[in-house]
Amino acid sequence: MEKKKFYITTPIYYPSDKLHIGHSYTTVAADAIARYKRLKGYDVMFLTGTDEHGQKIQRKAEAQGVTPKEYVDKIVAGIKELWKLMKITNDKFIRTTDDFHQETVQKIFKKLYDQGDIYKSEYEGWYCTPCESFWTKTQLVDGKCPDCGREVELTKEESYFFRLSKYQDRLIKYIEEHPEFIQPVSRQNEMLNNFLKPGLEDLCVSRTTFNWGVPVTFDEKHVVYVWIDALSNYITALGYMSEDDSDYKKYWPADVHLVGKEIVRFHTIIWPAMLMALGEPLPKQVFGHGWLLLEGGKMSKSKGNVVDPVILVEKYGLDAIRYFLLREVPFGSDGVFSNEALINRINSDLANDLGNLVSRTVAMIDKYFNGVLPEERQSGEFDDDLIKTVMDVAGKIDDMMDKFQFSNSLTEIWRAISRTNKYIDETMPWVLAKDENNKSRLAAVMYNLAEGIRIISILLQPFMPETPEKIWHQLGIENGEYTTWESSKTWGIYPAGISVNKGAPLFPRIDIKKELEELEKGIEQKPSDNSRQNKGEAKPATKKEAEKSIGKEKELITIEDFAKIDLKVAKVLEAEKIEGADKLLKLKLQLGDEVRQVVSGIAKYYSPEELKGKYVVLVANLKPVKLRGVESQGMILAASDDSNLSLITVDRNIGSGKTVS
Ligand code: MSP
């Protein structure tokens, strides 16, 4: 029989230079659904990717002195690494800079133009560059962007327009007739009452004031508006309008677009209108989840909180982070992230409840039965209640997962875990073990514990990519017939007579007081190389910056360590300012026969003229870096505090190129 299809997408991500744990929220949630559907036997297509065009990216790239493509390539590589680290099981990864995507966007634009749904006119209005959104004067709030509250720019340019207004009535009718289309329901009301019913204006869908975008084929000074470009990804990724559109035929319409609440508007107005114009079916559902916030506001690093997903995973483990994201906040609502709440969850839910249950059970089977459980079944009050609770939980999960109720699903699974822990207290195996006559009862108790854990471990799979396997290893079973999703619905499948394996605790407890103190001090906030790459940050330019990023920890080094640093006397030949970077000077240094270019953050303290002729000390074997797009081949030394700086110079002329030791 042909498998049922399931197509799920996340939004495609802006190559942001500040990727935080909130960003991984949509993707982790989508991954949990994709894993669950695969376990249920669906043929799943899970798509994610990156949204790489637009004015915002072009400006950022310009500020760094690199091309937009260079800028995005670096960040996208980091995003892909992050998803690998978080064990995201996407089947495809689309980049809006992919050729096939751009070609299809051009075909879509042309088709809509040819059929009269896109027309040329002039745009005059307000544009919010960070949101890449157009606004009319009346939509602005206090003259600022109604979405993000930032400054907007008055824009006047020749533009193409999409006849969005034409689709207003059809959209309203569709949404009203398909209550499942926009979820949760509150978002549906918001779209209808705040946007659709007050009336839609035609949408400006091309720009001429920058060129980092998909060119309009029949009018090359225009590039396609980023949201038209971005939304199309959901079908271009499947080969829509291409030679091989088999995936499109197979998977479209999408079962669900999972999106953050701030972009529901684009997905439930512009996107369905585009699809209506193209004559294609609409996605079955757009689910708008809430935001993960930090106490007191937006997601950014604040005192004592680490929000870098790479550091969080390295510190606390992937399954703990994924568990926290999906457990802490009901999907759809906003929630608060804090390291303290995370550590509390790790200690109580993971280390105490789940971890202890597994390690105690395996240790008891090991101790009382030499690690091999005999076949023994018994029923009694405690056994029946345990079985009833675990089966009840297993029976409820599917319905909750189908509704994306992750937090409720996990609460249910923890009901099974608590019941199983309680069973240990009730049956008191350590008392049974004292009397040989109780051996068969003890075996039955151990069996029920192992069987309960088997079922729990199966249910954890959508959320935790690592822990279930570890549990199976400890229980002595392999991923196979005893671990299928279906097998969680039947009690009594765990095979007796196999050996258990004592293992390391699944989730070591964290000393919360110590950990929080360290976080406060910021010692643990040092970004790994990986995380720095993810954030697209420039490398530290000075030793001081490097020290800051490694928490100013000073350790002793050996003379051999010191010998690794090649310090040389260098003569300043030329110095000049760098446009757009008021702290930096570009220096030409004489180093024996060699001339080096070095960028140094000393512009506030030295004028180019006074530097000429000075003999300074250069770290000559420092890896070259680009600062504001200008290569720096080493670093000159200076002494400084927050308000002053003095270069280290050589007080006798011994010639450039000499070694400093
Ligand atoms: N590029 C657009 C989407 C285009 S889809 C055709 C975009 N990108 S984004 O990088 O800004 O956001 C990607 C996803 O991350 C969105 O679903 C957004 O809601 C989510 N989140 C970003 N910060 C978040 C939190 N702090 N909390 C929860 N989700 C958040 O929008």
PDB file of C-alpha atoms in Angstrom, residues 170-353:
ATOM      1  CA  ARG A 170     -11.984  34.711  -1.841  1.00  0.00           C
ATOM      2  CA  LEU A 171      -9.498  34.694   1.028  1.00  0.00           C
ATOM      3  CA  ILE A 172     -12.088  35.669   3.610  1.00  0.00           C
ATOM      4  CA  LYS A 173     -14.451  33.000   2.303  1.00  0.00           C
ATOM      5  CA  TYR A 174     -11.700  30.382   2.308  1.00  0.00           C
ATOM      6  CA  ILE A 175     -10.613  31.143   5.853  1.00  0.00           C
ATOM      7  CA  GLU A 176     -14.172  31.127   7.107  1.00  0.00           C
ATOM      8  CA  GLU A 177     -14.943  27.844   5.377  1.00  0.00           C
ATOM      9  CA  HIS A 178     -11.688  26.194   6.518  1.00  0.00           C
ATOM     10  CA  PRO A 179     -11.343  26.848  10.241  1.00  0.00           C
ATOM     11  CA  GLU A 180      -8.345  24.484  10.377  1.00  0.00           C
ATOM     12  CA  PHE A 181      -6.386  26.639   7.886  1.00  0.00           C
ATOM     13  CA  ILE A 182      -5.037  29.159  10.414  1.00  0.00           C
ATOM     14  CA  GLN A 183      -4.152  27.775  13.816  1.00  0.00           C
ATOM     15  CA  PRO A 184      -4.370  28.522  16.686  1.00  0.00           C
ATOM     16  CA  VAL A 185      -7.842  30.073  16.226  1.00  0.00           C
ATOM     17  CA  SER A 186      -6.806  33.354  17.862  1.00  0.00           C
ATOM     18  CA  ARG A 187      -4.492  34.036  14.931  1.00  0.00           C
ATOM     19  CA  GLN A 188      -7.337  33.406  12.501  1.00  0.00           C
ATOM     20  CA  ASN A 189      -9.442  36.114  14.138  1.00  0.00           C
ATOM     21  CA  GLU A 190      -6.498  38.482  14.096  1.00  0.00           C
ATOM     22  CA  MET A 191      -5.991  38.009  10.353  1.00  0.00           C
ATOM     23  CA  LEU A 192      -9.664  38.398   9.533  1.00  0.00           C
ATOM     24  CA  ASN A 193     -10.375  41.375  11.771  1.00  0.00           C
ATOM     25  CA  ASN A 194      -7.110  43.314  11.541  1.00  0.00           C
ATOM     26  CA  PHE A 195      -6.104  42.772   7.944  1.00  0.00           C
ATOM     27  CA  LEU A 196      -8.620  41.123   5.657  1.00  0.00           C
ATOM     28  CA  LYS A 197     -11.897  42.730   6.631  1.00  0.00           C
ATOM     29  CA  PRO A 198     -10.560  46.331   6.770  1.00  0.00           C
ATOM     30  CA  GLY A 199      -9.540  45.783   3.140  1.00  0.00           C
ATOM     31  CA  LEU A 200      -6.437  44.743   1.244  1.00  0.00           C
ATOM     32  CA  GLU A 201      -4.403  47.025  -0.978  1.00  0.00           C
ATOM     33  CA  ASP A 202      -2.428  45.784  -3.947  1.00  0.00           C
ATOM     34  CA  LEU A 203       1.063  44.750  -2.931  1.00  0.00           C
ATOM     35  CA  CYS A 204       4.270  46.265  -4.213  1.00  0.00           C
ATOM     36  CA  VAL A 205       6.274  43.271  -5.463  1.00  0.00           C
ATOM     37  CA  SER A 206       9.439  44.689  -6.968  1.00  0.00           C
ATOM     38  CA  ARG A 207      12.223  47.070  -5.945  1.00  0.00           C
ATOM     39  CA  THR A 208      14.669  49.161  -7.946  1.00  0.00           C
ATOM     40  CA  THR A 209      16.774  50.851  -5.272  1.00  0.00           C
ATOM     41  CA  PHE A 210      19.025  47.851  -4.657  1.00  0.00           C
ATOM     42  CA  ASN A 211      19.904  44.778  -6.666  1.00  0.00           C
ATOM     43  CA  TRP A 212      20.443  41.876  -4.236  1.00  0.00           C
ATOM     44  CA  GLY A 213      17.429  39.845  -5.305  1.00  0.00           C
ATOM     45  CA  VAL A 214      15.904  37.816  -8.114  1.00  0.00           C
ATOM     46  CA  PRO A 215      15.863  39.996 -11.249  1.00  0.00           C
ATOM     47  CA  VAL A 216      12.556  40.469 -13.050  1.00  0.00           C
ATOM     48  CA  THR A 217      13.299  38.846 -16.414  1.00  0.00           C
ATOM     49  CA  PHE A 218      11.390  41.330 -18.537  1.00  0.00           C
ATOM     50  CA  ASP A 219      12.545  44.462 -16.689  1.00  0.00           C
ATOM     51  CA  GLU A 220      16.006  43.884 -15.293  1.00  0.00           C
ATOM     52  CA  LYS A 221      16.325  46.985 -13.154  1.00  0.00           C
ATOM     53  CA  HIS A 222      13.683  45.455 -10.869  1.00  0.00           C
ATOM     54  CA  VAL A 223      14.262  42.703  -8.353  1.00  0.00           C
ATOM     55  CA  VAL A 224      11.418  40.615  -6.950  1.00  0.00           C
ATOM     56  CA  TYR A 225      10.169  41.630  -3.492  1.00  0.00           C
ATOM     57  CA  VAL A 226      11.792  39.319  -0.923  1.00  0.00           C
ATOM     58  CA  TRP A 227       8.568  37.929   0.480  1.00  0.00           C
ATOM     59  CA  ILE A 228       7.369  36.839  -2.990  1.00  0.00           C
ATOM     60  CA  ASP A 229      10.789  35.278  -3.493  1.00  0.00           C
ATOM     61  CA  ALA A 230      10.810  33.669  -0.021  1.00  0.00           C
ATOM     62  CA  LEU A 231       7.262  32.299   0.115  1.00  0.00           C
ATOM     63  CA  SER A 232       7.748  30.625  -3.261  1.00  0.00           C
ATOM     64  CA  ASN A 233      10.395  28.388  -1.682  1.00  0.00           C
ATOM     65  CA  TYR A 234       7.728  26.020  -0.410  1.00  0.00           C
ATOM     66  CA  ILE A 235       6.939  24.975  -3.984  1.00  0.00           C
ATOM     67  CA  THR A 236      10.178  25.707  -5.832  1.00  0.00           C
ATOM     68  CA  ALA A 237      11.892  23.240  -3.481  1.00  0.00           C
ATOM     69  CA  LEU A 238       9.556  20.566  -4.850  1.00  0.00           C
ATOM     70  CA  GLY A 239      10.377  21.343  -8.469  1.00  0.00           C
ATOM     71  CA  TYR A 240       7.274  23.393  -9.222  1.00  0.00           C
ATOM     72  CA  MET A 241       7.312  24.634 -12.845  1.00  0.00           C
ATOM     73  CA  SER A 242      10.549  22.738 -13.485  1.00  0.00           C
ATOM     74  CA  GLU A 243      11.282  19.758 -15.719  1.00  0.00           C
ATOM     75  CA  ASP A 244      10.994  17.365 -12.818  1.00  0.00           C
ATOM     76  CA  ASP A 245       8.007  18.347 -10.737  1.00  0.00           C
ATOM     77  CA  SER A 246       7.373  14.864  -9.355  1.00  0.00           C
ATOM     78  CA  ASP A 247       7.944  15.977  -5.743  1.00  0.00           C
ATOM     79  CA  TYR A 248       5.513  18.819  -6.265  1.00  0.00           C
ATOM     80  CA  LYS A 249       2.897  16.410  -7.569  1.00  0.00           C
ATOM     81  CA  LYS A 250       3.622  14.039  -4.714  1.00  0.00           C
ATOM     82  CA  TYR A 251       3.734  16.376  -1.710  1.00  0.00           C
ATOM     83  CA  TRP A 252       1.856  19.587  -2.493  1.00  0.00           C
ATOM     84  CA  PRO A 253      -0.293  20.930  -0.841  1.00  0.00           C
ATOM     85  CA  ALA A 254       1.742  21.134   2.341  1.00  0.00           C
ATOM     86  CA  ASP A 255       0.148  19.638   5.417  1.00  0.00           C
ATOM     87  CA  VAL A 256       1.505  22.427   7.568  1.00  0.00           C
ATOM     88  CA  HIS A 257       3.650  25.526   7.400  1.00  0.00           C
ATOM     89  CA  LEU A 258       4.996  26.054  10.890  1.00  0.00           C
ATOM     90  CA  VAL A 259       5.759  29.736  11.463  1.00  0.00           C
ATOM     91  CA  GLY A 260       6.323  32.220  14.262  1.00  0.00           C
ATOM     92  CA  LYS A 261       3.343  34.422  15.034  1.00  0.00           C
ATOM     93  CA  GLU A 262       4.891  37.570  13.524  1.00  0.00           C
ATOM     94  CA  ILE A 263       4.904  36.079  10.024  1.00  0.00           C
ATOM     95  CA  VAL A 264       1.456  34.485  10.016  1.00  0.00           C
ATOM     96  CA  ARG A 265       0.238  37.502   8.053  1.00  0.00           C
ATOM     97  CA  PHE A 266       2.522  36.798   5.093  1.00  0.00           C
ATOM     98  CA  HIS A 267       1.628  33.113   5.121  1.00  0.00           C
ATOM     99  CA  THR A 268      -2.128  33.497   5.368  1.00  0.00           C
ATOM    100  CA  ILE A 269      -2.710  36.481   3.099  1.00  0.00           C
ATOM    101  CA  ILE A 270       0.038  37.003   0.535  1.00  0.00           C
ATOM    102  CA  TRP A 271       0.931  33.331   0.103  1.00  0.00           C
ATOM    103  CA  PRO A 272      -2.587  31.938  -0.401  1.00  0.00           C
ATOM    104  CA  ALA A 273      -3.416  34.841  -2.731  1.00  0.00           C
ATOM    105  CA  MET A 274      -0.337  34.011  -4.808  1.00  0.00           C
ATOM    106  CA  LEU A 275      -1.384  30.374  -4.953  1.00  0.00           C
ATOM    107  CA  MET A 276      -4.925  31.311  -5.920  1.00  0.00           C
ATOM    108  CA  ALA A 277      -3.516  33.444  -8.724  1.00  0.00           C
ATOM    109  CA  LEU A 278      -1.334  30.545  -9.854  1.00  0.00           C
ATOM    110  CA  GLY A 279      -4.337  28.212  -9.739  1.00  0.00           C
ATOM    111  CA  GLU A 280      -2.671  25.939  -7.199  1.00  0.00           C
ATOM    112  CA  PRO A 281      -4.170  24.428  -4.040  1.00  0.00           C
ATOM    113  CA  LEU A 282      -3.550  26.134  -0.704  1.00  0.00           C
ATOM    114  CA  PRO A 283      -1.535  24.599   2.146  1.00  0.00           C
ATOM    115  CA  LYS A 284      -3.776  22.676   4.523  1.00  0.00           C
ATOM    116  CA  GLN A 285      -2.631  24.609   7.560  1.00  0.00           C
ATOM    117  CA  VAL A 286      -0.501  27.495   8.766  1.00  0.00           C
ATOM    118  CA  PHE A 287       0.338  27.121  12.433  1.00  0.00           C
ATOM    119  CA  GLY A 288       1.594  30.278  14.169  1.00  0.00           C
ATOM    120  CA  HIS A 289       3.546  29.504  17.316  1.00  0.00           C
ATOM    121  CA  GLY A 290       4.475  31.963  20.049  1.00  0.00           C
ATOM    122  CA  TRP A 291       7.844  33.422  20.937  1.00  0.00           C
ATOM    123  CA  LEU A 292      10.457  32.370  23.358  1.00  0.00           C
ATOM    124  CA  LEU A 293      11.406  35.475  25.297  1.00  0.00           C
ATOM    125  CA  LEU A 294      13.877  36.376  27.968  1.00  0.00           C
ATOM    126  CA  GLU A 295      12.572  37.773  31.207  1.00  0.00           C
ATOM    127  CA  GLY A 296      11.823  41.400  30.575  1.00  0.00           C
ATOM    128  CA  GLY A 297      11.812  41.279  26.833  1.00  0.00           C
ATOM    129  CA  LYS A 298      13.440  40.133  23.718  1.00  0.00           C
ATOM    130  CA  MET A 299      15.819  37.299  23.167  1.00  0.00           C
ATOM    131  CA  SER A 300      19.351  38.508  23.550  1.00  0.00           C
ATOM    132  CA  LYS A 301      22.168  37.754  25.897  1.00  0.00           C
ATOM    133  CA  SER A 302      21.524  39.282  29.283  1.00  0.00           C
ATOM    134  CA  LYS A 303      22.977  38.843  32.713  1.00  0.00           C
ATOM    135  CA  GLY A 304      23.534  35.214  33.543  1.00  0.00           C
ATOM    136  CA  ASN A 305      21.804  33.871  30.475  1.00  0.00           C
ATOM    137  CA  VAL A 306      23.367  32.002  27.629  1.00  0.00           C
ATOM    138  CA  VAL A 307      21.186  32.025  24.546  1.00  0.00           C
ATOM    139  CA  ASP A 308      23.669  30.723  21.986  1.00  0.00           C
ATOM    140  CA  PRO A 309      22.216  27.357  20.917  1.00  0.00           C
ATOM    141  CA  VAL A 310      25.649  25.875  20.214  1.00  0.00           C
ATOM    142  CA  ILE A 311      26.903  26.662  23.700  1.00  0.00           C
ATOM    143  CA  LEU A 312      23.663  25.439  25.264  1.00  0.00           C
ATOM    144  CA  VAL A 313      23.885  22.112  23.452  1.00  0.00           C
ATOM    145  CA  GLU A 314      27.559  21.748  24.323  1.00  0.00           C
ATOM    146  CA  LYS A 315      26.911  22.540  27.986  1.00  0.00           C
ATOM    147  CA  TYR A 316      23.673  20.712  28.707  1.00  0.00           C
ATOM    148  CA  GLY A 317      23.252  18.195  25.894  1.00  0.00           C
ATOM    149  CA  LEU A 318      20.964  18.196  22.899  1.00  0.00           C
ATOM    150  CA  ASP A 319      18.069  16.216  24.330  1.00  0.00           C
ATOM    151  CA  ALA A 320      17.845  18.456  27.379  1.00  0.00           C
ATOM    152  CA  ILE A 321      17.610  21.552  25.206  1.00  0.00           C
ATOM    153  CA  ARG A 322      15.062  20.062  22.836  1.00  0.00           C
ATOM    154  CA  TYR A 323      13.055  18.795  25.800  1.00  0.00           C
ATOM    155  CA  PHE A 324      13.067  22.214  27.435  1.00  0.00           C
ATOM    156  CA  LEU A 325      12.000  24.038  24.264  1.00  0.00           C
ATOM    157  CA  LEU A 326       9.013  21.803  23.684  1.00  0.00           C
ATOM    158  CA  ARG A 327       8.021  21.217  27.299  1.00  0.00           C
ATOM    159  CA  GLU A 328       8.313  24.612  28.894  1.00  0.00           C
ATOM    160  CA  VAL A 329       5.959  26.565  26.671  1.00  0.00           C
ATOM    161  CA  PRO A 330       2.633  25.391  25.235  1.00  0.00           C
ATOM    162  CA  PHE A 331       3.069  25.632  21.480  1.00  0.00           C
ATOM    163  CA  GLY A 332       1.180  28.692  20.313  1.00  0.00           C
ATOM    164  CA  SER A 333       1.780  30.780  23.455  1.00  0.00           C
ATOM    165  CA  ASP A 334       4.752  32.956  24.321  1.00  0.00           C
ATOM    166  CA  GLY A 335       7.109  31.656  26.962  1.00  0.00           C
ATOM    167  CA  VAL A 336      10.170  32.681  28.883  1.00  0.00           C
ATOM    168  CA  PHE A 337      13.613  31.186  28.505  1.00  0.00           C
ATOM    169  CA  SER A 338      16.092  31.286  31.342  1.00  0.00           C
ATOM    170  CA  ASN A 339      19.094  29.181  32.182  1.00  0.00           C
ATOM    171  CA  GLU A 340      17.687  28.723  35.650  1.00  0.00           C
ATOM    172  CA  ALA A 341      14.406  27.271  34.365  1.00  0.00           C
ATOM    173  CA  LEU A 342      16.368  25.053  32.003  1.00  0.00           C
ATOM    174  CA  ILE A 343      18.616  23.688  34.755  1.00  0.00           C
ATOM    175  CA  ASN A 344      15.619  23.107  37.018  1.00  0.00           C
ATOM    176  CA  ARG A 345      13.943  21.056  34.301  1.00  0.00           C
ATOM    177  CA  ILE A 346      17.134  19.089  33.709  1.00  0.00           C
ATOM    178  CA  ASN A 347      17.503  18.277  37.385  1.00  0.00           C
ATOM    179  CA  SER A 348      13.917  17.463  38.211  1.00  0.00           C
ATOM    180  CA  ASP A 349      12.397  15.996  35.042  1.00  0.00           C
ATOM    181  CA  LEU A 350      15.407  14.513  33.337  1.00  0.00           C
ATOM    182  CA  ALA A 351      17.960  13.567  35.997  1.00  0.00           C
ATOM    183  CA  ASN A 352      15.519  12.731  38.795  1.00  0.00           C
ATOM    184  CA  ASP A 353      12.414  11.375  37.136  1.00  0.00           C
TER     185      ASP A 353
END
